[in-house]
Short mmCIF file of C-alpha atoms and ligand atoms in Angstrom, two decimals:
data_model
loop_
_atom_site.label_atom_id
_atom_site.label_comp_id
_atom_site.label_asym_id
_atom_site.label_seq_id
_atom_site.Cartn_x
_atom_site.Cartn_y
_atom_site.Cartn_z
CA UNK K 26 2.50 -20.08 -10.26
CA UNK K 27 6.15 -19.54 -11.28
CA UNK K 28 7.00 -16.22 -9.67
CA UNK K 29 10.41 -15.99 -11.33
CA UNK K 30 8.90 -16.32 -14.80
CA UNK K 31 6.23 -13.74 -13.96
CA UNK K 32 8.91 -11.34 -12.73
CA UNK K 33 10.98 -11.78 -15.86
CA UNK K 34 7.95 -11.23 -18.05
CA UNK K 35 7.01 -8.07 -16.12
CA UNK K 36 10.58 -6.73 -16.18
CA UNK K 37 10.46 -6.75 -20.00
CA UNK K 38 7.59 -4.26 -19.86
CA UNK K 39 9.91 -1.61 -18.43
CA UNK K 40 7.30 -0.25 -16.04
CA UNK K 41 7.81 2.48 -13.45
CA UNK K 42 6.13 2.91 -10.08
CA UNK K 43 5.70 5.20 -7.11
CA UNK K 44 5.03 4.35 -3.48
CA UNK K 45 3.21 6.54 -0.99
CA UNK K 46 3.92 5.64 2.63
CA UNK K 47 7.24 3.85 2.04
CA UNK K 48 8.39 4.89 5.53
CA UNK K 49 5.49 3.02 7.14
CA UNK K 50 5.40 -0.65 8.10
CA UNK K 51 3.63 -1.98 5.01
CA UNK K 52 5.41 0.50 2.77
CA UNK K 53 8.83 -0.65 4.01
CA UNK K 54 7.98 -4.31 3.42
CA UNK K 55 6.57 -3.49 -0.02
CA UNK K 56 9.63 -1.47 -0.99
CA UNK K 57 11.89 -4.34 0.08
CA UNK K 58 9.93 -6.81 -2.09
CA UNK K 59 9.98 -4.47 -5.07
CA UNK K 60 13.68 -3.65 -4.80
CA UNK K 61 14.71 -7.28 -4.28
CA UNK K 62 12.63 -8.50 -7.21
CA UNK K 63 13.86 -5.70 -9.48
CA UNK K 64 10.60 -5.58 -11.43
CA UNK K 65 10.48 -1.84 -12.19
CA UNK K 66 12.82 0.27 -14.27
CA UNK K 67 12.35 3.13 -11.82
CA UNK K 68 10.91 3.44 -8.30
CA UNK K 69 9.86 6.79 -6.86
CA UNK K 70 9.04 7.30 -3.20
CA UNK K 71 6.63 10.13 -2.53
CA UNK K 72 6.49 11.23 1.09
CA UNK K 73 6.62 14.09 3.52
CA UNK K 74 10.29 13.51 4.38
CA UNK K 75 13.51 12.25 2.84
CA UNK K 76 14.36 8.68 3.86
CA UNK K 77 17.85 7.27 4.33
CA UNK K 78 18.88 3.75 3.37
CA UNK K 79 22.16 2.01 4.13
CA UNK K 80 21.68 -0.85 1.67
CA UNK K 81 23.27 -0.27 -1.76
CA UNK K 82 20.27 -1.95 -3.39
CA UNK K 83 18.28 1.19 -2.55
CA UNK K 84 20.69 3.69 -4.11
CA UNK K 85 18.77 4.15 -7.37
CA UNK K 86 15.51 5.09 -5.72
CA UNK K 87 14.09 8.48 -6.61
CA UNK K 88 12.68 10.42 -3.68
CA UNK K 89 10.23 13.28 -3.90
CA UNK K 90 9.32 15.20 -0.77
CA UNK K 91 5.92 16.86 -0.95
CA UNK K 92 3.66 18.98 1.24
CA UNK K 93 0.48 16.90 1.38
CA UNK K 94 -1.51 20.02 2.27
CA UNK K 95 -0.58 21.51 -1.11
CA UNK K 96 -0.50 18.43 -3.31
CA UNK K 97 -1.82 20.31 -6.35
CA UNK K 98 1.49 22.14 -6.44
CA UNK K 99 3.30 18.79 -6.85
CA UNK K 100 1.36 17.42 -9.82
CA UNK K 101 4.58 16.79 -11.78
CA UNK K 102 5.79 14.39 -9.07
CA UNK K 103 2.90 12.10 -9.97
CA UNK K 104 3.53 12.17 -13.69
CA UNK K 105 4.82 9.25 -15.73
CA UNK K 106 4.38 6.32 -13.33
CA UNK K 107 2.67 3.21 -14.65
CA UNK K 108 1.86 1.77 -11.23
CA UNK K 109 1.08 3.48 -7.92
CA UNK K 110 1.01 1.93 -4.44
CA UNK K 111 -0.65 3.72 -1.54
CA UNK K 112 0.20 2.56 2.00
CA UNK K 113 -0.50 5.94 3.62
CA UNK K 114 -2.44 6.17 6.81
CA UNK K 115 -2.65 7.46 10.31
CA UNK K 116 -4.84 6.79 13.33
CA UNK K 117 -7.43 8.79 15.25
CA UNK K 118 -5.25 8.38 18.34
CA UNK K 119 -2.32 10.03 16.58
CA UNK K 120 -4.00 12.68 14.48
CA UNK K 121 -7.50 13.15 15.94
CA UNK K 122 -10.66 12.44 13.93
CA UNK K 123 -10.15 15.35 11.56
CA UNK K 124 -6.48 14.58 11.03
CA UNK K 125 -7.28 10.94 10.34
CA UNK K 126 -9.79 11.85 7.61
CA UNK K 127 -7.34 14.38 6.19
CA UNK K 128 -4.67 11.70 5.69
CA UNK K 129 -6.66 8.52 5.05
CA UNK K 130 -9.19 10.22 2.79
CA UNK K 131 -8.07 13.62 1.51
CA UNK K 132 -4.35 12.93 0.94
CA UNK K 133 -5.06 9.48 -0.48
CA UNK K 134 -7.79 10.66 -2.87
CA UNK K 135 -5.83 13.70 -4.07
CA UNK K 136 -2.76 11.52 -4.69
CA UNK K 137 -4.88 9.08 -6.69
CA UNK K 138 -6.36 11.93 -8.75
CA UNK K 139 -2.90 13.30 -9.56
CA UNK K 140 -1.61 9.82 -10.36
CA UNK K 141 -4.50 9.20 -12.75
CA UNK K 142 -3.93 12.57 -14.43
CA UNK K 143 -0.23 11.71 -14.63
CA UNK K 144 -0.85 8.50 -16.59
CA UNK K 145 -0.89 5.82 -13.88
CA UNK K 146 -2.77 2.75 -15.11
CA UNK K 147 -2.70 0.43 -12.09
CA UNK K 148 -3.38 1.88 -8.64
CA UNK K 149 -3.05 -0.24 -5.48
CA UNK K 150 -4.69 0.93 -2.27
CA UNK K 151 -4.08 -0.56 1.16
CA UNK K 152 -7.50 -0.15 2.75
CA UNK K 153 -8.86 -2.23 5.63
CA UNK K 154 -10.98 -5.22 6.49
CA UNK K 155 -14.55 -4.01 7.00
CA UNK K 156 -14.18 -0.89 4.81
CA UNK K 157 -17.70 0.29 4.14
CA UNK K 158 -18.83 3.76 3.10
CA UNK K 159 -22.14 3.28 4.92
CA UNK K 160 -20.54 2.25 8.21
CA UNK K 161 -21.24 4.29 11.33
CA UNK K 162 -17.60 3.83 12.41
CA UNK K 163 -15.42 6.68 11.19
CA UNK K 164 -12.47 4.40 10.36
CA UNK K 165 -14.42 1.92 8.24
CA UNK K 166 -16.57 4.63 6.65
CA UNK K 167 -13.52 6.69 5.65
CA UNK K 168 -11.80 3.64 4.17
CA UNK K 169 -14.98 2.70 2.26
CA UNK K 170 -15.50 6.24 0.97
CA UNK K 171 -11.99 6.61 -0.35
CA UNK K 172 -12.19 3.20 -2.06
CA UNK K 173 -15.43 4.24 -3.82
CA UNK K 174 -14.14 7.66 -4.83
CA UNK K 175 -10.93 6.23 -6.28
CA UNK K 176 -12.97 3.63 -8.15
CA UNK K 177 -14.87 6.51 -9.75
CA UNK K 178 -11.60 7.91 -11.13
CA UNK K 179 -11.60 4.99 -13.58
CA UNK K 180 -8.08 3.59 -13.38
CA UNK K 181 -7.44 0.87 -15.97
CA UNK K 182 -6.85 -1.36 -12.95
CA UNK K 183 -7.59 -0.65 -9.30
CA UNK K 184 -6.55 -3.19 -6.65
CA UNK K 185 -7.96 -2.73 -3.17
CA UNK K 186 -6.43 -4.65 -0.26
CA UNK K 187 -8.50 -5.12 2.86
CA UNK K 188 -6.16 -6.64 5.45
CA UNK K 189 -7.22 -7.49 8.98
CA UNK K 190 -4.90 -6.56 11.88
CA UNK K 191 -1.35 -6.23 10.55
CA UNK K 192 1.16 -8.46 12.29
CA UNK K 193 4.48 -6.63 12.54
CA UNK K 194 6.99 -5.58 15.17
CA UNK K 195 6.07 -1.93 14.83
CA UNK K 196 8.79 0.67 15.41
CA UNK K 197 6.27 3.13 16.78
CA UNK K 198 4.66 2.30 20.13
CA UNK K 199 0.92 1.53 19.89
CA UNK K 200 0.12 -0.27 23.18
CA UNK K 201 -3.45 -1.34 22.33
CA UNK K 202 -2.33 -2.70 18.96
CA UNK K 203 0.62 -4.46 20.64
CA UNK K 204 -1.72 -6.37 22.99
CA UNK K 205 -4.07 -7.26 20.12
CA UNK K 206 -1.13 -8.40 18.01
CA UNK K 207 0.26 -10.67 20.72
CA UNK K 208 -3.17 -12.25 21.10
CA UNK K 209 -3.71 -12.60 17.34
CA UNK K 210 -0.23 -14.07 16.80
CA UNK K 211 -1.06 -16.71 19.39
CA UNK K 212 -4.39 -17.63 17.78
CA UNK K 213 -3.51 -16.95 14.12
CA UNK K 214 -3.58 -20.61 13.13
CA UNK K 215 -7.16 -21.03 14.40
CA UNK K 216 -8.39 -17.54 13.53
CA UNK K 217 -6.55 -16.71 10.29
CA UNK K 218 -9.16 -14.17 9.21
CA UNK K 219 -8.39 -11.80 12.08
CA UNK K 220 -4.79 -10.92 11.26
CA UNK K 221 -2.14 -11.04 8.57
CA UNK K 222 1.65 -10.71 8.53
CA UNK K 223 2.70 -7.46 6.92
CA UNK K 224 5.12 -9.36 4.66
CA UNK K 225 2.14 -11.24 3.18
CA UNK K 226 0.40 -7.96 2.34
CA UNK K 227 3.55 -6.69 0.60
CA UNK K 228 4.03 -9.95 -1.32
CA UNK K 229 0.35 -9.97 -2.35
CA UNK K 230 0.68 -6.44 -3.75
CA UNK K 231 3.65 -7.52 -5.83
CA UNK K 232 2.09 -10.78 -7.06
CA UNK K 233 -1.09 -8.91 -7.98
CA UNK K 234 1.03 -6.45 -9.96
CA UNK K 235 2.68 -9.28 -11.88
CA UNK K 236 -0.61 -10.99 -12.68
CA UNK K 237 -2.78 -9.92 -15.59
CA UNK K 238 -5.88 -8.61 -13.87
CA UNK K 239 -9.11 -9.92 -15.24
CA UNK K 240 -11.19 -7.34 -13.44
CA UNK K 241 -10.84 -3.58 -13.62
CA UNK K 242 -11.51 -3.29 -9.89
CA UNK K 243 -10.36 -6.07 -7.58
CA UNK K 244 -11.11 -6.24 -3.89
CA UNK K 245 -8.74 -8.53 -2.04
CA UNK K 246 -10.13 -9.48 1.35
CA UNK K 247 -7.83 -10.82 4.07
CA UNK K 248 -7.98 -14.45 2.90
CA UNK K 249 -7.18 -13.54 -0.71
CA UNK K 250 -4.26 -11.40 0.48
CA UNK K 251 -3.07 -14.28 2.62
CA UNK K 252 -3.21 -16.71 -0.32
CA UNK K 253 -1.43 -14.39 -2.75
CA UNK K 254 1.04 -13.45 -0.04
CA UNK K 255 2.19 -17.08 0.25
CA UNK K 256 3.17 -17.36 -3.42
CA UNK K 257 6.91 -17.66 -3.79
CA UNK K 258 7.48 -18.73 -0.17
CA UNK K 259 9.80 -21.70 0.26
CA UNK K 260 7.82 -24.68 1.49
N1 NAP Y 72 -2.45 -1.36 11.60
C1 NAP Y 72 -3.29 -2.28 11.20
O1 NAP Y 72 -3.47 -3.34 11.84
C2 NAP Y 72 -4.05 -2.08 9.89
C3 NAP Y 72 -5.02 -3.02 9.51
C4 NAP Y 72 -5.68 -2.87 8.29
C5 NAP Y 72 -5.38 -1.78 7.48
N2 NAP Y 72 -4.46 -0.86 7.87
C6 NAP Y 72 -4.19 0.27 6.97
O2 NAP Y 72 -3.02 -0.03 6.24
C7 NAP Y 72 -2.36 1.21 5.86
C8 NAP Y 72 -0.88 1.10 6.20
O3 NAP Y 72 -0.75 0.80 7.58
P1 NAP Y 72 0.70 0.73 8.26
O4 NAP Y 72 0.46 0.28 9.64
O5 NAP Y 72 1.63 0.02 7.37
O6 NAP Y 72 1.08 2.30 8.26
P2 NAP Y 72 2.15 3.07 9.17
O7 NAP Y 72 3.25 2.18 9.57
O8 NAP Y 72 1.43 3.83 10.24
O9 NAP Y 72 2.71 4.11 8.08
C9 NAP Y 72 1.89 5.13 7.60
C10 NAP Y 72 2.55 5.89 6.46
O10 NAP Y 72 1.74 7.06 6.20
C11 NAP Y 72 2.54 8.23 6.33
N3 NAP Y 72 1.80 9.31 6.99
C12 NAP Y 72 1.12 9.24 8.17
N4 NAP Y 72 0.64 10.46 8.48
C13 NAP Y 72 1.01 11.30 7.48
C14 NAP Y 72 0.82 12.69 7.23
N5 NAP Y 72 0.14 13.48 8.08
N6 NAP Y 72 1.36 13.21 6.13
C15 NAP Y 72 2.05 12.45 5.26
N7 NAP Y 72 2.30 11.13 5.44
C16 NAP Y 72 1.77 10.56 6.53
C17 NAP Y 72 3.72 7.83 7.22
O11 NAP Y 72 4.79 8.72 6.97
P3 NAP Y 72 5.84 9.12 8.15
O12 NAP Y 72 6.77 7.94 8.27
O13 NAP Y 72 6.49 10.34 7.63
O14 NAP Y 72 5.02 9.33 9.40
C18 NAP Y 72 3.97 6.40 6.77
O15 NAP Y 72 4.73 6.38 5.59
C19 NAP Y 72 -3.10 2.31 6.58
O16 NAP Y 72 -3.98 2.95 5.69
C20 NAP Y 72 -3.90 1.58 7.66
O17 NAP Y 72 -5.10 2.26 8.00
C21 NAP Y 72 -3.78 -1.00 9.04
#
């Protein structure tokens, strides 16, 4: 696959996008990919706070700060974007069970609804390995439910990413995740299905965007993300 040719072809389409969660680990990596590849005519970051960037390459970004508890009041922020990326999320440890569902389900679903109403045709959702609306685990059940509910919105294209444990040097301290990450980094060559570098997730989201989707709804499990995420890497 010639990534440069795909980029050039996509650039001609003059598409616009928004990113939810651009301050997070995946969101940052995704934003970097998107800015460096210059594939959109406009990039809007939608988040709960204004972000600062030193790099001049980021100076044309549009930023919209919203109150996620009152998203209906910000419908116009979601209008006019062709593509939407959602890398929002929190943890039960950080926000409690209710807070987790509020962010990973309610904020995500409401954003998708507003994006659809605003004309978005391709929505990308970073979900999780094991997402399953019938699961008895709150995390997997919530991820599965939000996937299914967004599917029902009927986007022209809906790409769901189900990564395993994200490998990244996280800014925020998460001790349990740190231990798991160290272990998974060490065994990643023999157990590739248990983890994935965050840069591969970001690259996969971009490559998927550039590719003409054959299916309306695509579910990319960890291995598929890993394979797409390698495209364009120097051998
Ligand atoms: N960690 C893993 O190993 C793993 C594995 C599989 C899937 N996932 C999923 O992948 C997604 C991205 O994960 P990540 O680790 O890249 O995320 P992350 O670094 O924790 O970033 C989360 C993003 O969500 C935003 N956010 C969190 N709470 C919010 C709230 N109450 N209101 C508004 N915005 C809020 C954060 O904004 P602020 O910067 O303002 O806080 C940030 O932009 C999540 O849905 C996660 O469940 C993670």
